[in-house]
């Protein structure tokens, strides 16, 4: 359960003050599939980063699963991020020197999960995403679609309640983009809340709920459940 | 995060840039290597010098005529100096803590045996000399304890003189000529080797009074006092001073305790070792700057990774730890290689130049290793703190 109220976010760019989010109210129920669309610079990524606790709002409150996150310190926020949130990025952000397996294992390593348990979970996840045979390949030995699958595997290995995807197909051709979307939608069908930023209307239309942002505000919110 | 995973994660970064890591570690290795090698030389010299000075024993006090002022100018320039006499030496023998007193005169003269001749150092000395100077008699005996003014014309040969004049033949009872006088050889000494440049083997020992007459001197060159083990050097020298001042009317002599000399020598040598160690430390510092540079570059190259780790739930402290860990690993690898380099270098040097004494001291090795780790930490702190302070959103942006 996600509830953002009166969220404000400013950026100081030189002399100018950019108002990236203006009084944004946004809620998402567990298991929802939400597409966030809108022109470039309208604040989509900023909103997603705040939902993912990577960024702090300058004003307003954010409640996640009954936790008032805006009052948490850095360490507590890191802990929430680790256990509840999975990120999928446009640029994959795999660690180049680590193998696919090690990249997927990384969240478990950081969380202090024991090695014996890690191995099994990683293998299982890689299999589930159809890259079991690529476990020992490094990112530069993988195709774009495969890299994004590794990234998704990594985002789900901690069994998060929310997946946040910022233009997950932005760097992929249509075929592998569709593969990736299907994988992400499959996760959603198993109960994980999915919030995806995209500027591809065709992709956006697949979501039950579609939000349109313009100039730091939510202009349209279609298919809201409540 | 488990320690083992932490080490694996940090070493993976170090391993992924083999050449770069090697060169960075090399900087530290050279630093540690030179600290270890230079301090080994310093310590070796220290031990060598101490051994040279203590081979005569440490419970020694020397008295020389003339007053050495702080300026170092001998009081011999001042006219009213009374000579140090054999009677002075006899008076000092009555101090309770004193075991032996020997009076020393030294000079050069030509020694003849048959057709063979050699110019050597002549020591006028007392019967107690072997005990005080830790010399060993090889054959016969040392000079007898004759009354000083009625000493018989006996001579004892140093090993080299004996060899030069008599080869391997019998020496006891042989007659030799020193200067214009005839002496009978009653003993020969074992080889003692060089001591700070003096060859104690190229020496003939004769009674003090005979030497005084031979060199036409009034004063002894030195009186050496051997005191009982465990008595205070200061107390004994205070009594010596009192007795001699009473006999001479003023303090026209200089007392040097072996203890004080060793203390001063030790201090000087320690400073020397520290100074050369410091020289090595400079190259260690340069190695530290190398780590600082490489870690700064690494943080810049890996901002994306840092953002990602934050997104995956890393705390700032974990990021700090990862980059600090990398710096320390680089320094530790370099430190270990430097140790091998330094110890091996010292060992090799001793092998190639045996005259060069080296001694690798554990204190300096441990200090150097700790220093390497501390330098790694210090060099890593700034870049690691910058990495930890990065805003995750900014770090993730841009490819
Ligand atoms: N870290 C930042 N520093 C300065 N300006 C920023 C920063 N992040 C975002 N912005 C600005 O905020 C606005 C919204 O950005 P963003 O959320 O990335 O837009 P979108 O993802 O919809 O393209 C833009 O005008 C962008 O320039
Ligand atoms: Mg964006």
PDB file of C-alpha atoms in Angstrom, chain A:
ATOM      1  CA  UNK A   1       0.000   0.000   0.000  1.00  0.00           C
ATOM      2  CA  UNK A   2       1.454   3.284  -1.145  1.00  0.00           C
ATOM      3  CA  UNK A   3       0.133   6.712  -0.227  1.00  0.00           C
ATOM      4  CA  UNK A   4       1.800   9.991  -1.179  1.00  0.00           C
ATOM      5  CA  UNK A   5       0.210  13.266  -0.130  1.00  0.00           C
ATOM      6  CA  UNK A   6       1.072  16.824  -1.147  1.00  0.00           C
ATOM      7  CA  UNK A   7       4.494  15.786  -2.425  1.00  0.00           C
ATOM      8  CA  UNK A   8       6.761  18.654  -3.509  1.00  0.00           C
ATOM      9  CA  UNK A   9      10.212  18.384  -5.057  1.00  0.00           C
ATOM     10  CA  UNK A  10      12.452  21.243  -6.202  1.00  0.00           C
ATOM     11  CA  UNK A  11      15.802  21.223  -7.900  1.00  0.00           C
ATOM     12  CA  UNK A  12      18.164  24.159  -7.933  1.00  0.00           C
ATOM     13  CA  UNK A  13      19.716  24.359 -11.367  1.00  0.00           C
ATOM     14  CA  UNK A  14      22.108  27.294 -11.354  1.00  0.00           C
ATOM     15  CA  UNK A  15      20.047  30.399 -10.622  1.00  0.00           C
ATOM     16  CA  UNK A  16      16.832  28.681 -11.578  1.00  0.00           C
ATOM     17  CA  UNK A  17      14.561  26.669  -9.331  1.00  0.00           C
ATOM     18  CA  UNK A  18      12.967  23.714 -11.122  1.00  0.00           C
ATOM     19  CA  UNK A  19       9.680  22.547  -9.653  1.00  0.00           C
ATOM     20  CA  UNK A  20       9.835  18.833 -10.542  1.00  0.00           C
ATOM     21  CA  UNK A  21       6.775  17.754  -8.500  1.00  0.00           C
ATOM     22  CA  UNK A  22       3.933  20.095  -7.535  1.00  0.00           C
ATOM     23  CA  UNK A  23       1.554  19.003  -4.819  1.00  0.00           C
ATOM     24  CA  UNK A  24       1.325  15.428  -6.037  1.00  0.00           C
ATOM     25  CA  UNK A  25      -1.192  13.073  -4.407  1.00  0.00           C
ATOM     26  CA  UNK A  26      -0.753   9.470  -5.426  1.00  0.00           C
ATOM     27  CA  UNK A  27      -1.921   6.156  -3.995  1.00  0.00           C
ATOM     28  CA  UNK A  28      -1.492   2.595  -5.151  1.00  0.00           C
ATOM     29  CA  UNK A  29      -3.137  -0.506  -3.774  1.00  0.00           C
ATOM     30  CA  UNK A  30      -1.320  -3.787  -3.406  1.00  0.00           C
ATOM     31  CA  UNK A  31      -1.060  -5.688  -6.698  1.00  0.00           C
ATOM     32  CA  UNK A  32      -1.936  -2.760  -8.949  1.00  0.00           C
ATOM     33  CA  UNK A  33      -0.425  -2.336 -12.429  1.00  0.00           C
ATOM     34  CA  UNK A  34       0.184   1.347 -13.071  1.00  0.00           C
ATOM     35  CA  UNK A  35       1.760   3.028 -16.085  1.00  0.00           C
ATOM     36  CA  UNK A  36       3.090   6.556 -15.650  1.00  0.00           C
ATOM     37  CA  UNK A  37       3.276   8.498 -18.880  1.00  0.00           C
ATOM     38  CA  UNK A  38       3.903  12.049 -19.916  1.00  0.00           C
ATOM     39  CA  UNK A  39       6.367  14.247 -21.776  1.00  0.00           C
ATOM     40  CA  UNK A  40      10.068  14.244 -20.974  1.00  0.00           C
ATOM     41  CA  UNK A  41      10.874  16.348 -17.939  1.00  0.00           C
ATOM     42  CA  UNK A  42       7.361  16.110 -16.499  1.00  0.00           C
ATOM     43  CA  UNK A  43       8.610  14.509 -13.252  1.00  0.00           C
ATOM     44  CA  UNK A  44       7.915  10.798 -13.880  1.00  0.00           C
ATOM     45  CA  UNK A  45      11.350   9.585 -12.781  1.00  0.00           C
ATOM     46  CA  UNK A  46      11.376  11.957  -9.838  1.00  0.00           C
ATOM     47  CA  UNK A  47       8.060  10.545  -8.638  1.00  0.00           C
ATOM     48  CA  UNK A  48       9.290   6.972  -9.103  1.00  0.00           C
ATOM     49  CA  UNK A  49      12.511   7.700  -7.190  1.00  0.00           C
ATOM     50  CA  UNK A  50      10.565   9.127  -4.291  1.00  0.00           C
ATOM     51  CA  UNK A  51       8.279   6.091  -4.250  1.00  0.00           C
ATOM     52  CA  UNK A  52      11.437   3.928  -4.280  1.00  0.00           C
ATOM     53  CA  UNK A  53      12.967   5.901  -1.362  1.00  0.00           C
ATOM     54  CA  UNK A  54      15.975   6.798  -3.479  1.00  0.00           C
ATOM     55  CA  UNK A  55      15.026  10.450  -3.197  1.00  0.00           C
ATOM     56  CA  UNK A  56      13.399  12.468  -0.447  1.00  0.00           C
ATOM     57  CA  UNK A  57      10.560  14.900  -1.166  1.00  0.00           C
ATOM     58  CA  UNK A  58      10.938  18.539  -0.107  1.00  0.00           C
ATOM     59  CA  UNK A  59       7.368  18.515   1.156  1.00  0.00           C
ATOM     60  CA  UNK A  60       4.464  16.147   1.801  1.00  0.00           C
ATOM     61  CA  UNK A  61       4.213  12.681   3.320  1.00  0.00           C
ATOM     62  CA  UNK A  62       4.768   9.163   2.015  1.00  0.00           C
ATOM     63  CA  UNK A  63       3.347   6.092   3.670  1.00  0.00           C
ATOM     64  CA  UNK A  64       4.437   2.606   2.547  1.00  0.00           C
ATOM     65  CA  UNK A  65       2.758  -0.460   4.061  1.00  0.00           C
ATOM     66  CA  UNK A  66       1.751   1.617   7.080  1.00  0.00           C
ATOM     67  CA  UNK A  67       5.278   2.929   7.590  1.00  0.00           C
ATOM     68  CA  UNK A  68       5.609   6.705   7.515  1.00  0.00           C
ATOM     69  CA  UNK A  69       8.796   6.719   5.434  1.00  0.00           C
ATOM     70  CA  UNK A  70       9.328  10.472   5.479  1.00  0.00           C
ATOM     71  CA  UNK A  71      10.422  10.271   9.118  1.00  0.00           C
ATOM     72  CA  UNK A  72      12.860   7.374   8.647  1.00  0.00           C
ATOM     73  CA  UNK A  73      16.600   7.963   8.720  1.00  0.00           C
ATOM     74  CA  UNK A  74      18.991   6.908   5.986  1.00  0.00           C
ATOM     75  CA  UNK A  75      19.683   3.495   7.481  1.00  0.00           C
ATOM     76  CA  UNK A  76      16.012   2.696   8.052  1.00  0.00           C
ATOM     77  CA  UNK A  77      15.139   3.800   4.527  1.00  0.00           C
ATOM     78  CA  UNK A  78      17.889   1.557   3.135  1.00  0.00           C
ATOM     79  CA  UNK A  79      16.346  -1.307   5.047  1.00  0.00           C
ATOM     80  CA  UNK A  80      12.856  -0.658   3.633  1.00  0.00           C
ATOM     81  CA  UNK A  81      14.323  -0.344   0.148  1.00  0.00           C
ATOM     82  CA  UNK A  82      16.176  -3.614   0.513  1.00  0.00           C
ATOM     83  CA  UNK A  83      13.152  -5.650   1.543  1.00  0.00           C
ATOM     84  CA  UNK A  84      10.152  -4.040  -0.138  1.00  0.00           C
ATOM     85  CA  UNK A  85      11.315  -2.464  -3.379  1.00  0.00           C
ATOM     86  CA  UNK A  86      12.805  -3.774  -6.615  1.00  0.00           C
ATOM     87  CA  UNK A  87      14.169  -1.381  -9.242  1.00  0.00           C
ATOM     88  CA  UNK A  88      14.417  -1.984 -12.971  1.00  0.00           C
ATOM     89  CA  UNK A  89      16.289   0.705 -14.905  1.00  0.00           C
ATOM     90  CA  UNK A  90      16.471   1.771 -18.520  1.00  0.00           C
ATOM     91  CA  UNK A  91      20.247   1.274 -18.509  1.00  0.00           C
ATOM     92  CA  UNK A  92      20.139  -2.081 -16.653  1.00  0.00           C
ATOM     93  CA  UNK A  93      22.920  -0.998 -14.248  1.00  0.00           C
ATOM     94  CA  UNK A  94      24.582  -4.364 -13.970  1.00  0.00           C
ATOM     95  CA  UNK A  95      28.014  -4.422 -12.313  1.00  0.00           C
ATOM     96  CA  UNK A  96      30.292  -5.081 -15.298  1.00  0.00           C
ATOM     97  CA  UNK A  97      32.945  -7.130 -13.486  1.00  0.00           C
ATOM     98  CA  UNK A  98      30.427  -9.523 -11.915  1.00  0.00           C
ATOM     99  CA  UNK A  99      28.794 -12.473 -13.689  1.00  0.00           C
ATOM    100  CA  UNK A 100      25.017 -12.641 -14.229  1.00  0.00           C
ATOM    101  CA  UNK A 101      24.823 -14.939 -11.234  1.00  0.00           C
ATOM    102  CA  UNK A 102      26.840 -12.597  -9.019  1.00  0.00           C
ATOM    103  CA  UNK A 103      24.792  -9.594 -10.098  1.00  0.00           C
ATOM    104  CA  UNK A 104      21.588 -11.355  -9.113  1.00  0.00           C
ATOM    105  CA  UNK A 105      23.190 -12.481  -5.870  1.00  0.00           C
ATOM    106  CA  UNK A 106      24.253  -8.948  -4.918  1.00  0.00           C
ATOM    107  CA  UNK A 107      21.103  -7.942  -2.940  1.00  0.00           C
ATOM    108  CA  UNK A 108      21.353 -11.163  -0.933  1.00  0.00           C
ATOM    109  CA  UNK A 109      25.035 -10.535  -0.225  1.00  0.00           C
ATOM    110  CA  UNK A 110      24.336  -6.990   0.932  1.00  0.00           C
ATOM    111  CA  UNK A 111      21.463  -8.227   3.107  1.00  0.00           C
ATOM    112  CA  UNK A 112      23.717 -10.828   4.751  1.00  0.00           C
ATOM    113  CA  UNK A 113      21.965 -13.962   3.520  1.00  0.00           C
ATOM    114  CA  UNK A 114      24.062 -17.099   3.942  1.00  0.00           C
ATOM    115  CA  UNK A 115      25.920 -18.485   0.981  1.00  0.00           C
ATOM    116  CA  UNK A 116      24.248 -21.898   0.997  1.00  0.00           C
ATOM    117  CA  UNK A 117      20.807 -20.326   0.801  1.00  0.00           C
ATOM    118  CA  UNK A 118      21.899 -17.763  -1.803  1.00  0.00           C
ATOM    119  CA  UNK A 119      23.065 -20.290  -4.375  1.00  0.00           C
ATOM    120  CA  UNK A 120      19.730 -22.063  -4.538  1.00  0.00           C
ATOM    121  CA  UNK A 121      17.693 -18.887  -4.738  1.00  0.00           C
ATOM    122  CA  UNK A 122      19.870 -17.409  -7.466  1.00  0.00           C
ATOM    123  CA  UNK A 123      19.747 -20.540  -9.616  1.00  0.00           C
ATOM    124  CA  UNK A 124      15.987 -20.771  -9.220  1.00  0.00           C
ATOM    125  CA  UNK A 125      15.474 -17.136 -10.182  1.00  0.00           C
ATOM    126  CA  UNK A 126      17.800 -17.293 -13.184  1.00  0.00           C
ATOM    127  CA  UNK A 127      15.944 -20.397 -14.419  1.00  0.00           C
ATOM    128  CA  UNK A 128      12.605 -18.680 -13.959  1.00  0.00           C
ATOM    129  CA  UNK A 129      13.714 -15.830 -16.230  1.00  0.00           C
ATOM    130  CA  UNK A 130      15.130 -18.135 -18.878  1.00  0.00           C
ATOM    131  CA  UNK A 131      18.785 -17.204 -18.369  1.00  0.00           C
ATOM    132  CA  UNK A 132      19.915 -20.217 -16.346  1.00  0.00           C
ATOM    133  CA  UNK A 133      22.465 -21.069 -19.039  1.00  0.00           C
ATOM    134  CA  UNK A 134      23.944 -17.578 -18.863  1.00  0.00           C
ATOM    135  CA  UNK A 135      24.749 -17.668 -15.147  1.00  0.00           C
ATOM    136  CA  UNK A 136      28.507 -17.380 -15.574  1.00  0.00           C
ATOM    137  CA  UNK A 137      28.476 -14.776 -18.332  1.00  0.00           C
ATOM    138  CA  UNK A 138      29.490 -11.230 -17.654  1.00  0.00           C
ATOM    139  CA  UNK A 139      27.149  -8.418 -18.763  1.00  0.00           C
ATOM    140  CA  UNK A 140      29.246  -7.592 -21.838  1.00  0.00           C
ATOM    141  CA  UNK A 141      28.701 -11.178 -23.016  1.00  0.00           C
ATOM    142  CA  UNK A 142      24.899 -10.805 -22.868  1.00  0.00           C
ATOM    143  CA  UNK A 143      22.364  -9.239 -25.234  1.00  0.00           C
ATOM    144  CA  UNK A 144      20.296  -6.245 -24.134  1.00  0.00           C
ATOM    145  CA  UNK A 145      17.248  -8.395 -23.486  1.00  0.00           C
ATOM    146  CA  UNK A 146      19.289 -10.855 -21.457  1.00  0.00           C
ATOM    147  CA  UNK A 147      20.834  -8.042 -19.445  1.00  0.00           C
ATOM    148  CA  UNK A 148      17.426  -6.656 -18.572  1.00  0.00           C
ATOM    149  CA  UNK A 149      16.309 -10.132 -17.503  1.00  0.00           C
ATOM    150  CA  UNK A 150      19.308 -10.355 -15.203  1.00  0.00           C
ATOM    151  CA  UNK A 151      18.356  -6.929 -13.826  1.00  0.00           C
ATOM    152  CA  UNK A 152      14.767  -8.087 -13.258  1.00  0.00           C
ATOM    153  CA  UNK A 153      15.995 -11.253 -11.595  1.00  0.00           C
ATOM    154  CA  UNK A 154      18.090  -9.071  -9.319  1.00  0.00           C
ATOM    155  CA  UNK A 155      15.107  -6.803  -8.572  1.00  0.00           C
ATOM    156  CA  UNK A 156      12.943  -9.752  -7.534  1.00  0.00           C
ATOM    157  CA  UNK A 157      15.403 -11.923  -5.631  1.00  0.00           C
ATOM    158  CA  UNK A 158      14.529 -10.233  -2.321  1.00  0.00           C
ATOM    159  CA  UNK A 159      10.795 -10.875  -2.954  1.00  0.00           C
ATOM    160  CA  UNK A 160       9.786  -7.203  -2.922  1.00  0.00           C
ATOM    161  CA  UNK A 161       6.174  -6.043  -2.718  1.00  0.00           C
ATOM    162  CA  UNK A 162       6.699  -3.313  -5.318  1.00  0.00           C
ATOM    163  CA  UNK A 163       8.557  -3.291  -8.646  1.00  0.00           C
ATOM    164  CA  UNK A 164       9.483   0.136  -9.954  1.00  0.00           C
ATOM    165  CA  UNK A 165      10.494   0.172 -13.609  1.00  0.00           C
ATOM    166  CA  UNK A 166      11.770   3.362 -15.243  1.00  0.00           C
ATOM    167  CA  UNK A 167      11.522   2.956 -19.033  1.00  0.00           C
ATOM    168  CA  UNK A 168      12.560  -0.717 -18.818  1.00  0.00           C
ATOM    169  CA  UNK A 169      12.342  -1.159 -22.580  1.00  0.00           C
ATOM    170  CA  UNK A 170      13.871   2.189 -23.497  1.00  0.00           C
ATOM    171  CA  UNK A 171      17.134   0.560 -24.529  1.00  0.00           C
ATOM    172  CA  UNK A 172      15.731  -2.557 -26.154  1.00  0.00           C
ATOM    173  CA  UNK A 173      14.415  -3.468 -29.606  1.00  0.00           C
ATOM    174  CA  UNK A 174      10.700  -4.176 -29.861  1.00  0.00           C
ATOM    175  CA  UNK A 175      10.981  -7.971 -29.669  1.00  0.00           C
ATOM    176  CA  UNK A 176      13.134  -8.158 -26.548  1.00  0.00           C
ATOM    177  CA  UNK A 177      11.190  -5.202 -25.122  1.00  0.00           C
ATOM    178  CA  UNK A 178       8.000  -7.233 -25.405  1.00  0.00           C
ATOM    179  CA  UNK A 179       9.696 -10.221 -23.736  1.00  0.00           C
ATOM    180  CA  UNK A 180      10.750  -8.038 -20.841  1.00  0.00           C
ATOM    181  CA  UNK A 181       7.273  -6.507 -20.476  1.00  0.00           C
ATOM    182  CA  UNK A 182       5.726  -9.962 -20.411  1.00  0.00           C
ATOM    183  CA  UNK A 183       8.100 -11.031 -17.653  1.00  0.00           C
ATOM    184  CA  UNK A 184       7.299  -7.949 -15.600  1.00  0.00           C
ATOM    185  CA  UNK A 185       3.553  -8.345 -16.155  1.00  0.00           C
ATOM    186  CA  UNK A 186       3.841 -11.957 -15.088  1.00  0.00           C
ATOM    187  CA  UNK A 187       5.330 -10.774 -11.785  1.00  0.00           C
ATOM    188  CA  UNK A 188       2.379  -8.418 -11.382  1.00  0.00           C
ATOM    189  CA  UNK A 189      -0.061 -11.230 -12.048  1.00  0.00           C
ATOM    190  CA  UNK A 190       1.431 -12.980  -9.002  1.00  0.00           C
ATOM    191  CA  UNK A 191       0.565 -10.095  -6.739  1.00  0.00           C
ATOM    192  CA  UNK A 192       3.525  -7.737  -6.915  1.00  0.00           C
ATOM    193  CA  UNK A 193       2.581  -4.082  -7.295  1.00  0.00           C
ATOM    194  CA  UNK A 194       4.008  -2.770 -10.580  1.00  0.00           C
ATOM    195  CA  UNK A 195       4.641   0.876 -11.332  1.00  0.00           C
ATOM    196  CA  UNK A 196       6.213   1.474 -14.724  1.00  0.00           C
ATOM    197  CA  UNK A 197       7.313   4.723 -16.319  1.00  0.00           C
ATOM    198  CA  UNK A 198       7.102   4.730 -20.113  1.00  0.00           C
ATOM    199  CA  UNK A 199       6.559   7.184 -22.900  1.00  0.00           C
ATOM    200  CA  UNK A 200       5.420   4.456 -25.289  1.00  0.00           C
ATOM    201  CA  UNK A 201       1.560   4.788 -25.453  1.00  0.00           C
ATOM    202  CA  UNK A 202       1.209   1.234 -26.728  1.00  0.00           C
ATOM    203  CA  UNK A 203       2.956  -0.109 -23.636  1.00  0.00           C
ATOM    204  CA  UNK A 204       1.076   2.263 -21.372  1.00  0.00           C
ATOM    205  CA  UNK A 205      -2.247   1.059 -22.685  1.00  0.00           C
ATOM    206  CA  UNK A 206      -1.538  -2.463 -21.415  1.00  0.00           C
ATOM    207  CA  UNK A 207      -1.759  -1.234 -17.819  1.00  0.00           C
ATOM    208  CA  UNK A 208      -5.071  -1.301 -15.981  1.00  0.00           C
ATOM    209  CA  UNK A 209      -4.372   2.106 -14.555  1.00  0.00           C
ATOM    210  CA  UNK A 210      -2.717   4.900 -16.486  1.00  0.00           C
ATOM    211  CA  UNK A 211      -1.434   8.146 -15.049  1.00  0.00           C
ATOM    212  CA  UNK A 212      -0.440  11.079 -17.179  1.00  0.00           C
ATOM    213  CA  UNK A 213       1.967  13.643 -15.810  1.00  0.00           C
ATOM    214  CA  UNK A 214       2.505  17.133 -17.155  1.00  0.00           C
ATOM    215  CA  UNK A 215       4.851  19.709 -15.689  1.00  0.00           C
ATOM    216  CA  UNK A 216       5.191  18.086 -12.277  1.00  0.00           C
ATOM    217  CA  UNK A 217       1.467  17.415 -11.806  1.00  0.00           C
ATOM    218  CA  UNK A 218      -0.753  14.368 -12.268  1.00  0.00           C
ATOM    219  CA  UNK A 219      -3.089  15.476 -15.032  1.00  0.00           C
ATOM    220  CA  UNK A 220      -4.993  12.265 -15.692  1.00  0.00           C
ATOM    221  CA  UNK A 221      -5.512   9.141 -13.622  1.00  0.00           C
ATOM    222  CA  UNK A 222      -7.537   6.561 -15.559  1.00  0.00           C
ATOM    223  CA  UNK A 223      -8.648   3.200 -14.177  1.00  0.00           C
ATOM    224  CA  UNK A 224      -8.122   4.010 -10.532  1.00  0.00           C
ATOM    225  CA  UNK A 225      -9.578   1.217  -8.401  1.00  0.00           C
ATOM    226  CA  UNK A 226     -10.957   3.264  -5.581  1.00  0.00           C
TER     227      UNK A 226
END
